[in-house]
């Protein structure tokens, strides 16, 4: 933590350098960032994002975060729902050194085993995790709304943040042949190449819509169980409208081949949709956090809270604050829907 990530990043940079020498050229700009002072409050990444917020808000397509690249052999990935299919696609194209199957297949088998234990099945089965905090994606996603992914190979707890987290441990026990470091560099490198080169940005907001609707349903059940006098029907409608619009948008993208000038408009739309979840006013009691759907829970450490302002108001049974947060969430979903509807006929 985080030198396994730094070494994987250097390997990605070296590999892309080799490709550049052979004539490869990305169509979008790739920036490598190695952040200072993460442990002291994400200081390096936060300062950089704040300093460059205008041009990042306007242009940044995605942010890929790797902190601890390897402390085991289980691939884990969290991120925005619009990048789930993209992440799955890359995972399907890289081989897991231990199982010989794809990273995706190994990951799905583990998800199935875990879900069997907790008896939670259904279409959330293969969802990637939600982003809370504890690493440098926070300013990118939660301050300015850049779609983000965070990934790494995980193992049993014990070495992380301890005196045993050393090169000796990694070489002897953690990843003796550094095969998982190399595998992470392959996944990361493929993601960078696809995001920087694919003509159509690989975002799918229909999954975002389904997730948002599910989050709202779960919060509504919470409000009911707490017997709060809170009407969330408008928020439910906004979530369902966003989901429907996003599904229709995605269906058209799957069906039609886009002409070059429309491609530009569609990419602009896909880029702006995540930004629609940013509310300049920020969340209640912590205005720096401006993403209405994802934040670390105030009392949850690194864990993500979805529709955090609303969930927290419900937890503390603060009705007036819950109404404000519900209205803020509703507006964000309406903005996202409007972004997709604008130029809805590519
Ligand atoms: Zn750390």
Short mmCIF file of C-alpha atoms and ligand atoms in Angstrom, two decimals:
data_model
loop_
_atom_site.label_atom_id
_atom_site.label_comp_id
_atom_site.label_asym_id
_atom_site.label_seq_id
_atom_site.Cartn_x
_atom_site.Cartn_y
_atom_site.Cartn_z
CA UNK A 1 0.00 0.00 0.00
CA UNK A 2 0.45 1.74 -2.37
CA UNK A 3 3.72 0.61 -3.97
CA UNK A 4 2.13 -2.42 -5.62
CA UNK A 5 -0.18 0.06 -7.37
CA UNK A 6 2.68 2.39 -8.27
CA UNK A 7 4.66 -0.48 -9.81
CA UNK A 8 1.63 -1.60 -11.86
CA UNK A 9 1.14 1.99 -13.02
CA UNK A 10 4.78 2.24 -14.13
CA UNK A 11 4.33 -1.00 -16.06
CA UNK A 12 1.22 0.39 -17.82
CA UNK A 13 3.15 3.57 -18.67
CA UNK A 14 6.12 1.54 -19.96
CA UNK A 15 3.86 -0.66 -22.11
CA UNK A 16 2.02 2.28 -23.64
CA UNK A 17 5.43 3.86 -24.31
CA UNK A 18 6.41 0.74 -26.26
CA UNK A 19 3.20 0.97 -28.28
CA UNK A 20 3.83 4.67 -28.98
CA UNK A 21 7.26 3.78 -30.37
CA UNK A 22 5.56 1.32 -32.71
CA UNK A 23 3.24 4.01 -34.01
CA UNK A 24 0.18 3.58 -31.78
CA UNK A 25 -1.54 6.84 -30.92
CA UNK A 26 -4.44 7.25 -28.52
CA UNK A 27 -7.28 9.48 -29.75
CA UNK A 28 -7.91 10.84 -26.25
CA UNK A 29 -5.35 12.26 -23.81
CA UNK A 30 -4.04 9.88 -21.14
CA UNK A 31 -2.76 11.42 -17.89
CA UNK A 32 -0.90 9.33 -15.30
CA UNK A 33 -1.25 10.61 -11.75
CA UNK A 34 0.77 9.42 -8.76
CA UNK A 35 -0.68 11.08 -5.69
CA UNK A 36 1.09 12.38 -2.61
CA UNK A 37 -0.29 12.31 0.91
CA UNK A 38 -3.19 9.92 0.32
CA UNK A 39 -3.03 8.59 3.88
CA UNK A 40 -3.28 12.11 5.31
CA UNK A 41 -6.64 12.89 3.71
CA UNK A 42 -6.32 12.32 -0.05
CA UNK A 43 -4.40 15.60 -0.14
CA UNK A 44 -2.45 15.27 -3.41
CA UNK A 45 -5.35 14.07 -5.56
CA UNK A 46 -7.78 16.55 -3.97
CA UNK A 47 -5.48 19.54 -4.56
CA UNK A 48 -4.91 18.47 -8.17
CA UNK A 49 -8.61 17.94 -8.88
CA UNK A 50 -9.54 21.27 -7.26
CA UNK A 51 -6.81 23.11 -9.18
CA UNK A 52 -7.87 21.55 -12.50
CA UNK A 53 -11.57 21.25 -11.80
CA UNK A 54 -12.71 23.41 -14.70
CA UNK A 55 -10.92 21.52 -17.45
CA UNK A 56 -11.53 18.15 -15.79
CA UNK A 57 -15.27 18.85 -15.45
CA UNK A 58 -15.39 19.79 -19.11
CA UNK A 59 -13.20 17.08 -20.60
CA UNK A 60 -12.42 14.14 -18.31
CA UNK A 61 -13.92 10.91 -19.64
CA UNK A 62 -13.04 8.59 -16.76
CA UNK A 63 -10.71 8.10 -13.82
CA UNK A 64 -9.13 4.69 -13.09
CA UNK A 65 -7.86 4.24 -9.55
CA UNK A 66 -5.46 1.61 -8.28
CA UNK A 67 -4.19 1.95 -4.71
CA UNK A 68 -3.18 -1.47 -3.36
CA UNK A 69 -2.76 -3.37 -6.64
CA UNK A 70 -2.10 -6.74 -4.98
CA UNK A 71 -2.44 -8.20 -1.52
CA UNK A 72 -4.06 -11.45 -2.64
CA UNK A 73 -5.47 -13.15 -5.71
CA UNK A 74 -9.15 -12.11 -5.66
CA UNK A 75 -9.92 -9.39 -8.17
CA UNK A 76 -12.18 -6.69 -6.79
CA UNK A 77 -13.67 -3.74 -8.63
CA UNK A 78 -15.94 -0.89 -7.58
CA UNK A 79 -17.24 1.95 -9.66
CA UNK A 80 -20.13 3.80 -11.21
CA UNK A 81 -22.85 1.55 -12.69
CA UNK A 82 -22.37 3.07 -16.17
CA UNK A 83 -18.91 1.45 -16.32
CA UNK A 84 -19.98 -2.02 -15.13
CA UNK A 85 -20.36 -3.59 -18.57
CA UNK A 86 -17.08 -1.99 -19.64
CA UNK A 87 -15.28 -3.44 -16.60
CA UNK A 88 -16.82 -6.87 -17.20
CA UNK A 89 -15.68 -6.77 -20.83
CA UNK A 90 -12.06 -6.07 -19.92
CA UNK A 91 -12.13 -8.68 -17.13
CA UNK A 92 -13.36 -11.25 -19.65
CA UNK A 93 -10.33 -10.62 -21.86
CA UNK A 94 -7.62 -11.16 -19.23
CA UNK A 95 -6.58 -14.55 -17.82
CA UNK A 96 -6.41 -15.23 -14.08
CA UNK A 97 -2.97 -16.82 -13.50
CA UNK A 98 -4.23 -19.13 -10.74
CA UNK A 99 -7.42 -20.52 -12.28
CA UNK A 100 -6.48 -20.25 -15.97
CA UNK A 101 -9.99 -18.91 -16.53
CA UNK A 102 -10.75 -15.29 -17.30
CA UNK A 103 -10.68 -12.75 -14.48
CA UNK A 104 -14.40 -12.30 -15.10
CA UNK A 105 -15.20 -16.02 -14.71
CA UNK A 106 -13.17 -16.30 -11.50
CA UNK A 107 -14.85 -13.17 -10.17
CA UNK A 108 -18.34 -14.46 -11.01
CA UNK A 109 -17.65 -17.81 -9.28
CA UNK A 110 -16.59 -15.97 -6.14
CA UNK A 111 -19.61 -13.66 -6.30
CA UNK A 112 -21.88 -16.72 -6.56
CA UNK A 113 -20.19 -18.39 -3.58
CA UNK A 114 -20.44 -15.21 -1.49
CA UNK A 115 -24.07 -14.57 -2.42
CA UNK A 116 -24.92 -18.18 -1.59
CA UNK A 117 -23.63 -17.52 1.92
CA UNK A 118 -25.69 -14.39 2.42
CA UNK A 119 -28.68 -15.82 0.50
CA UNK A 120 -28.84 -12.65 -1.61
CA UNK A 121 -29.46 -13.48 -5.24
CA UNK A 122 -31.04 -11.74 -8.16
CA UNK A 123 -29.81 -9.39 -10.80
CA UNK A 124 -27.52 -7.54 -8.37
CA UNK A 125 -25.47 -10.73 -8.42
CA UNK A 126 -22.78 -9.44 -10.76
CA UNK A 127 -22.87 -5.76 -9.89
CA UNK A 128 -19.55 -4.09 -9.18
CA UNK A 129 -19.21 -2.42 -5.77
CA UNK A 130 -20.19 1.15 -4.90
CA UNK A 131 -17.48 3.75 -4.32
CA UNK A 132 -17.28 5.11 -0.78
CA UNK A 133 -13.89 6.52 0.08
CA UNK A 134 -10.46 5.59 1.36
CA UNK A 135 -8.69 6.27 -1.90
CA UNK A 136 -8.03 8.94 -4.52
CA UNK A 137 -11.14 8.44 -6.68
CA UNK A 138 -13.06 10.47 -4.11
CA UNK A 139 -12.27 13.99 -5.48
CA UNK A 140 -12.81 12.83 -9.07
CA UNK A 141 -16.19 11.20 -8.56
CA UNK A 142 -17.62 12.83 -5.47
CA UNK A 143 -16.43 16.41 -5.99
CA UNK A 144 -16.69 16.86 -9.77
CA UNK A 145 -18.54 13.79 -11.14
CA UNK A 146 -15.92 12.03 -13.25
CA UNK A 147 -16.99 8.38 -13.80
CA UNK A 148 -14.52 6.30 -11.80
CA UNK A 149 -13.39 2.73 -11.23
CA UNK A 150 -11.25 1.40 -8.39
CA UNK A 151 -9.66 -2.04 -8.54
CA UNK A 152 -7.07 -4.43 -7.21
CA UNK A 153 -6.39 -8.03 -6.17
CA UNK A 154 -7.44 -8.60 -2.57
CA UNK A 155 -6.52 -11.15 0.03
CA UNK A 156 -7.00 -11.84 3.74
CA UNK A 157 -6.65 -8.90 6.08
CA UNK A 158 -3.54 -8.63 8.24
CA UNK A 159 -0.69 -7.09 6.29
CA UNK A 160 -2.46 -3.94 5.08
CA UNK A 161 -1.44 -0.84 7.08
CA UNK A 162 0.92 -2.89 9.21
CA UNK A 163 4.69 -3.10 9.62
CA UNK A 164 4.58 -6.37 7.61
CA UNK A 165 3.56 -4.52 4.44
CA UNK A 166 7.02 -4.72 2.85
CA UNK A 167 8.82 -5.83 -0.30
CA UNK A 168 9.98 -8.90 1.64
CA UNK A 169 6.38 -9.93 2.35
CA UNK A 170 5.31 -9.35 -1.25
CA UNK A 171 8.22 -11.32 -2.71
CA UNK A 172 7.96 -14.22 -0.25
CA UNK A 173 4.20 -14.50 0.34
CA UNK A 174 2.03 -11.88 -1.33
CA UNK A 175 2.80 -12.34 -5.02
CA UNK A 176 6.05 -14.38 -5.28
CA UNK A 177 6.35 -14.27 -9.07
CA UNK A 178 4.65 -10.87 -9.38
CA UNK A 179 2.16 -12.55 -11.74
CA UNK A 180 -0.78 -10.68 -10.17
CA UNK A 181 1.03 -7.37 -10.52
CA UNK A 182 1.46 -8.15 -14.22
CA UNK A 183 -2.20 -9.21 -14.49
CA UNK A 184 -3.39 -5.97 -12.88
CA UNK A 185 -1.21 -4.02 -15.32
CA UNK A 186 -2.88 -5.92 -18.20
CA UNK A 187 -6.39 -5.10 -16.95
CA UNK A 188 -5.48 -1.47 -16.28
CA UNK A 189 -3.66 -1.08 -19.60
CA UNK A 190 -6.58 -2.55 -21.58
CA UNK A 191 -9.00 -0.21 -19.82
CA UNK A 192 -6.80 2.79 -20.64
CA UNK A 193 -6.49 1.74 -24.29
CA UNK A 194 -10.22 1.17 -24.74
CA UNK A 195 -11.27 4.38 -22.97
CA UNK A 196 -8.76 6.42 -24.95
CA UNK A 197 -9.44 4.83 -28.34
CA UNK A 198 -12.99 3.54 -28.71
CA UNK A 199 -14.96 5.80 -31.03
CA UNK A 200 -18.08 5.49 -28.87
CA UNK A 201 -17.47 6.00 -25.13
CA UNK A 202 -18.21 2.66 -23.41
CA UNK A 203 -20.78 3.98 -20.92
CA UNK A 204 -24.12 2.27 -20.30
CA UNK A 205 -26.50 4.39 -18.23
CA UNK A 206 -29.31 1.83 -18.28
CA UNK A 207 -27.53 -0.01 -15.48
CA UNK A 208 -27.19 3.30 -13.61
CA UNK A 209 -30.95 3.76 -13.95
CA UNK A 210 -31.74 0.28 -12.63
CA UNK A 211 -29.36 0.75 -9.70
CA UNK A 212 -30.75 4.20 -8.86
CA UNK A 213 -34.28 2.79 -8.86
CA UNK A 214 -33.22 -0.05 -6.59
CA UNK A 215 -31.46 2.35 -4.19
CA UNK A 216 -34.58 4.52 -3.98
CA UNK A 217 -36.80 1.47 -3.32
CA UNK A 218 -34.53 0.34 -0.53
CA UNK A 219 -34.51 3.82 1.05
CA UNK A 220 -38.31 3.97 0.81
CA UNK A 221 -38.56 0.68 2.71
CA UNK A 222 -36.24 2.15 5.34
CA UNK A 223 -38.41 5.24 5.68
CA UNK A 224 -41.51 3.04 6.08
CA UNK A 225 -39.87 0.80 8.65
CA UNK A 226 -38.90 3.91 10.61
CA UNK A 227 -42.54 5.06 10.32
CA UNK A 228 -41.47 8.45 9.01
CA UNK A 229 -44.02 10.85 7.55
CA UNK A 230 -42.09 11.06 4.28
CA UNK A 231 -43.61 10.88 0.82
CA UNK A 232 -41.00 9.63 -1.64
CA UNK A 233 -43.34 9.06 -4.58
CA UNK A 234 -41.86 11.94 -6.63
CA UNK A 235 -38.35 10.64 -6.07
CA UNK A 236 -39.47 7.15 -7.07
CA UNK A 237 -40.98 8.53 -10.24
CA UNK A 238 -37.79 10.48 -11.06
CA UNK A 239 -35.72 7.31 -10.62
CA UNK A 240 -38.07 5.26 -12.77
CA UNK A 241 -38.14 7.98 -15.48
CA UNK A 242 -34.35 8.17 -15.52
CA UNK A 243 -34.13 4.37 -15.77
CA UNK A 244 -36.59 4.26 -18.69
CA UNK A 245 -34.88 7.09 -20.57
CA UNK A 246 -31.46 5.50 -20.04
CA UNK A 247 -32.73 2.11 -21.23
CA UNK A 248 -34.19 3.64 -24.38
CA UNK A 249 -30.99 5.59 -25.01
CA UNK A 250 -28.89 2.45 -24.62
CA UNK A 251 -31.18 0.44 -26.88
CA UNK A 252 -30.72 3.01 -29.63
CA UNK A 253 -26.95 2.99 -29.15
CA UNK A 254 -26.93 -0.81 -29.44
CA UNK A 255 -29.13 -0.74 -32.52
CA UNK A 256 -27.81 2.11 -34.63
CA UNK A 257 -24.44 2.81 -36.15
CA UNK A 258 -23.62 6.44 -35.52
CA UNK A 259 -22.36 8.88 -38.12
CA UNK A 260 -19.20 10.75 -37.11
CA UNK A 261 -20.89 14.07 -36.29
CA UNK A 262 -23.52 12.32 -34.17
CA UNK A 263 -20.83 10.33 -32.44
CA UNK A 264 -19.39 13.55 -31.08
CA UNK A 265 -22.77 14.62 -29.70
CA UNK A 266 -23.45 11.21 -28.17
CA UNK A 267 -20.01 11.10 -26.51
CA UNK A 268 -20.59 14.59 -25.12
CA UNK A 269 -23.96 13.42 -23.75
CA UNK A 270 -22.49 10.28 -22.17
CA UNK A 271 -19.73 12.37 -20.58
CA UNK A 272 -22.18 14.91 -19.16
CA UNK A 273 -24.67 12.44 -17.68
CA UNK A 274 -22.48 11.57 -14.67
CA UNK A 275 -21.89 15.32 -14.10
CA UNK A 276 -25.66 15.71 -13.73
CA UNK A 277 -25.41 13.96 -10.34
CA UNK A 278 -23.24 16.80 -9.04
CA UNK A 279 -25.15 19.39 -7.04
CA UNK A 280 -23.09 22.61 -6.65
CA UNK A 281 -24.65 23.08 -3.18
CA UNK A 282 -23.20 19.78 -1.99
CA UNK A 283 -24.51 17.39 0.64
CA UNK A 284 -25.98 18.46 3.95
CA UNK A 285 -23.22 19.27 6.52
CA UNK A 286 -20.44 18.50 4.02
CA UNK A 287 -20.75 20.69 0.92
CA UNK A 288 -17.42 19.55 -0.58
CA UNK A 289 -19.13 16.21 -1.32
CA UNK A 290 -21.33 17.13 -4.25
CA UNK A 291 -22.31 13.77 -5.79
CA UNK A 292 -25.94 13.14 -4.87
CA UNK A 293 -25.84 9.35 -5.42
CA UNK A 294 -22.49 8.29 -3.94
CA UNK A 295 -20.51 9.36 -0.88
CA UNK A 296 -18.78 7.64 2.00
CA UNK A 297 -21.28 7.32 4.85
CA UNK A 298 -20.63 9.88 7.61
CA UNK A 299 -20.42 7.07 10.19
CA UNK A 300 -19.42 4.30 7.78
CA UNK A 301 -15.66 4.80 7.40
CA UNK A 302 -14.70 3.89 3.84
CA UNK A 303 -18.08 2.29 3.09
CA UNK A 304 -20.28 3.84 0.42
CA UNK A 305 -23.70 5.27 1.19
CA UNK A 306 -26.13 5.68 -1.71
CA UNK A 307 -28.27 8.82 -1.84
CA UNK A 308 -26.24 9.65 1.28
CA UNK A 309 -27.96 12.88 2.39
CA UNK A 310 -31.38 11.22 2.26
CA UNK A 311 -30.25 7.99 3.91
CA UNK A 312 -28.56 9.88 6.73
CA UNK A 313 -31.57 12.13 7.32
CA UNK A 314 -33.76 9.01 7.54
CA UNK A 315 -31.33 7.29 9.91
CA UNK A 316 -31.44 10.32 12.22
CA UNK A 317 -35.23 10.67 11.72
CA UNK A 318 -34.81 14.28 10.61
CA UNK A 319 -37.94 14.75 8.46
CA UNK A 320 -37.32 18.26 7.19
CA UNK A 321 -33.76 17.37 6.20
CA UNK A 322 -35.02 14.16 4.56
CA UNK A 323 -37.51 16.16 2.47
CA UNK A 324 -34.75 18.52 1.33
CA UNK A 325 -32.46 15.61 0.47
CA UNK A 326 -35.25 13.80 -1.40
CA UNK A 327 -35.88 16.90 -3.47
CA UNK A 328 -32.14 17.29 -4.15
CA UNK A 329 -31.96 13.64 -5.28
CA UNK A 330 -35.05 14.02 -7.45
CA UNK A 331 -33.54 17.08 -9.19
CA UNK A 332 -30.29 15.22 -9.86
CA UNK A 333 -32.14 12.30 -11.46
CA UNK A 334 -34.17 14.74 -13.53
CA UNK A 335 -30.99 16.50 -14.69
CA UNK A 336 -29.48 13.15 -15.69
CA UNK A 337 -32.62 12.24 -17.60
CA UNK A 338 -32.69 15.64 -19.33
CA UNK A 339 -29.04 15.22 -20.34
CA UNK A 340 -29.87 11.93 -22.06
CA UNK A 341 -33.05 13.33 -23.63
CA UNK A 342 -31.17 16.27 -25.12
CA UNK A 343 -30.21 14.98 -28.56
CA UNK A 344 -32.11 11.81 -27.83
CA UNK A 345 -32.25 11.01 -31.53
CA UNK A 346 -28.67 10.51 -32.58
ZN1 LIG B 1 -3.48 2.99 2.97
#
